[in-house]
Coordinates of C-alpha atoms in Angstrom, one line a residue:
X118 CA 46.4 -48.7 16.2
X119 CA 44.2 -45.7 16.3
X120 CA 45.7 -42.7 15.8
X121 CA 42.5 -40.0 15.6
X122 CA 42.2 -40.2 19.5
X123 CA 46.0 -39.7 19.8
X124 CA 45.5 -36.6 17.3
X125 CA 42.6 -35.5 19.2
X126 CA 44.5 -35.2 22.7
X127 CA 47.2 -33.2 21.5
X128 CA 45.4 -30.9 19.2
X129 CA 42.9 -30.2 22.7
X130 CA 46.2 -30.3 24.9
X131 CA 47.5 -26.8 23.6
X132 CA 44.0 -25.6 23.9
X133 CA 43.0 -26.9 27.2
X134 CA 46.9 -25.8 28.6
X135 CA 45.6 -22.3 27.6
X136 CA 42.5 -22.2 29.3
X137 CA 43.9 -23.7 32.5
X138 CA 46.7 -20.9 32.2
X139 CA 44.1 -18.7 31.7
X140 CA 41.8 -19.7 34.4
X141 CA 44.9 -19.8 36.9
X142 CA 45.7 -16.3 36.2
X143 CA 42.0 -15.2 37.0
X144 CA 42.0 -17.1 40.3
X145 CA 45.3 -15.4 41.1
X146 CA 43.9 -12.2 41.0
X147 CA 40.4 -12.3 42.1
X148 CA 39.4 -13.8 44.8
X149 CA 36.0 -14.7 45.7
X150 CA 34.4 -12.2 47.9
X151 CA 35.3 -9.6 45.3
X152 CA 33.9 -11.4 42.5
X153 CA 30.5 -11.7 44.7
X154 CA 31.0 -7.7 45.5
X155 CA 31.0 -6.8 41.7
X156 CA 28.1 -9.6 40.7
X157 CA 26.3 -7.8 43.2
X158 CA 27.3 -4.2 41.5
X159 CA 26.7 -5.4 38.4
X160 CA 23.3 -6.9 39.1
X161 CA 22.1 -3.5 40.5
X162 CA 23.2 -1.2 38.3
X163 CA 25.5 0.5 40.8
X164 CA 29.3 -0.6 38.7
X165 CA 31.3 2.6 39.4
X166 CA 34.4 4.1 37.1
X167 CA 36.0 3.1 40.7
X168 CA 35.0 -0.7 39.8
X169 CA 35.9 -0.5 36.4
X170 CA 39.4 0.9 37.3
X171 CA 40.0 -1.9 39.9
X172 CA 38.7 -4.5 37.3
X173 CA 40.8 -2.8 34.9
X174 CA 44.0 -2.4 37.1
X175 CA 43.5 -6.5 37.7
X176 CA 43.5 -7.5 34.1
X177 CA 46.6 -5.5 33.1
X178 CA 48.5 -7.2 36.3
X179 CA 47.7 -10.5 34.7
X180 CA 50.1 -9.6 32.1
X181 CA 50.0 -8.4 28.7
X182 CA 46.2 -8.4 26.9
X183 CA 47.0 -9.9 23.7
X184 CA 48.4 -13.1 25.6
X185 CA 45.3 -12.8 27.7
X186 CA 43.3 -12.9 24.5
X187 CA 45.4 -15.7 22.8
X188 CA 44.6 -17.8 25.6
X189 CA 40.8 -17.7 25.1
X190 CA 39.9 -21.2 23.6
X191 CA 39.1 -22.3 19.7
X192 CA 39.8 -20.2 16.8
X193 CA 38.4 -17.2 18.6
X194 CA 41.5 -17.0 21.0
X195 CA 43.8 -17.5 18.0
X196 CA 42.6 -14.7 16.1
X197 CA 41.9 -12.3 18.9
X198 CA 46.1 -13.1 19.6
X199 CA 46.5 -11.5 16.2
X200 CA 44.7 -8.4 16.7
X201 CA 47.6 -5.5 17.5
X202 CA 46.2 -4.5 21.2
X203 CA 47.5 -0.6 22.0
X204 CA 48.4 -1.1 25.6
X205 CA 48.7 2.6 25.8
X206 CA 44.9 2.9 24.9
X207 CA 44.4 1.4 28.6
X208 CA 47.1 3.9 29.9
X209 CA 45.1 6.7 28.2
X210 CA 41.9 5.1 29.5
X211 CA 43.2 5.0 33.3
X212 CA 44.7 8.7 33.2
X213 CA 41.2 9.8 32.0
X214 CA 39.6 7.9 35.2
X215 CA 41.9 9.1 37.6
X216 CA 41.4 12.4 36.6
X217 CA 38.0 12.7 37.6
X218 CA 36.9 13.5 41.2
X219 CA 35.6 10.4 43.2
X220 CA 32.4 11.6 43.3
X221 CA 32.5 11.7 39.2
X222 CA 33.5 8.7 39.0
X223 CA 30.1 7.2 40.8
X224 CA 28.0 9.6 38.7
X225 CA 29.4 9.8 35.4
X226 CA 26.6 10.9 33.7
X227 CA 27.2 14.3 35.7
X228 CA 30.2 14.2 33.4
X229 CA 29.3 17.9 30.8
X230 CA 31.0 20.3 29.0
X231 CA 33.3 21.6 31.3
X232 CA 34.3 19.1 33.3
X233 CA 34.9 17.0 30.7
X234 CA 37.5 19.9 29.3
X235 CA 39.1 19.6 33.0
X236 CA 39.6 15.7 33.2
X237 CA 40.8 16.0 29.4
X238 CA 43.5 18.8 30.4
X239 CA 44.3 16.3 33.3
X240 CA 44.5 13.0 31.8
X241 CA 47.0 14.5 28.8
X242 CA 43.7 13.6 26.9
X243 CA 41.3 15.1 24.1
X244 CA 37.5 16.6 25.2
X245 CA 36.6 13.4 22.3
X246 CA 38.5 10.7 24.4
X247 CA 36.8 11.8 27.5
X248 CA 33.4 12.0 25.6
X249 CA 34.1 8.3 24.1
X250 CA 35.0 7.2 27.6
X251 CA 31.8 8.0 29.2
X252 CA 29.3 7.2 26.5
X253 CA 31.0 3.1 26.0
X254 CA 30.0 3.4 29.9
X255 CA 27.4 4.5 29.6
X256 CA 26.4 1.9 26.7
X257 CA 27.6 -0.8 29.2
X258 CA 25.7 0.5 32.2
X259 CA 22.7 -0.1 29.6
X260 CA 23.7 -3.2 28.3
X261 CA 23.9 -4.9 31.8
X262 CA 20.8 -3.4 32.8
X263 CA 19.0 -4.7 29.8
X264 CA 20.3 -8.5 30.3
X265 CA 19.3 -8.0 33.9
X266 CA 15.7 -7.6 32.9
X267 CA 15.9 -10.5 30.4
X268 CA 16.2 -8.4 27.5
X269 CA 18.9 -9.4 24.8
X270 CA 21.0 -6.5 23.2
X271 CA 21.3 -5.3 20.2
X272 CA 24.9 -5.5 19.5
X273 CA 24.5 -4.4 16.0
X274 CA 22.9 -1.4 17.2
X275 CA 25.3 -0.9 19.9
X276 CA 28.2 -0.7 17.3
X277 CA 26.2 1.4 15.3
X278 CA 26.5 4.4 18.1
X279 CA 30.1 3.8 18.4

């Protein structure tokens, strides 16, 4: 009787159950032609604070992020389940958005001193949370222009400016 294939199904049954649920989730909240619109976006440098809101709203109706995260596979989804993931961070993070005019939103880096003092008053937010908000995209605007021209990033660099 071998018993290693038996222990090798259901230690990847678990996993693979997680990924599935995980995959499911995704399907049921994107569906094709806007994953195609966003590639596009993403490919050309034109992602909006619009995009990432929609993107953002999506996730969060997908349930709760550190399930999300626990269902990532291997070790990295188990630990990632542990981390304690501030739910109101993406409240704080979507007042900030919505407090900026549309046409801010397409041209953040138009985003200066005052503002940045007006979308803070109207978010419930600090000058610094608004400041933090725009320069990560910024940094990811960057980032997925750099992998679009082959180029890999410098994460440690990237964490660096944080």
């Amino acid at each position: 009787r071998d018993t290693s294939v038996t222990g090798v199904q259901t230690c990847a049954l678990p996993i693979l159950g997680d990924v599935l649920s995980f995959i499911e989730k995704a399907e049921q909240s994107v569906d094709e032609d806007d994953a195609k619109r966003i590639e596009q976006k993403l490919r050309k440098n034109q992602f909006t604070l619009d995009d990432f809101l929609e993107q953002l709203k999506r996730i969060r109706k997908m349930g709760p992020l550190t399930s999300l995260l626990g269902m990532m596979p291997g070790l990295a989804g188990h630990q990632l389940s542990k981390m304690n993931v501030d739910e109101k961070e993406l409240d704080r993070v979507e007042a900030i958005v919505l407090s900026m005019t549309p046409y801010e939103r397409r041209h953040p880096e138009l985003i200066k001193g005052s503002r940045r003092l007006r979308i803070a008053k109207g978010s419930g937010t600090t000058v610094q949370q608004v400041n933090q908000l725009v320069k990560q995209f910024e940094q990811m605007r960057k980032l997925m222009k750099g992998i679009q021209q082959g180029k890999m990033p410098d994460l440690g660099q990237m964490m660096r400016q944080r």
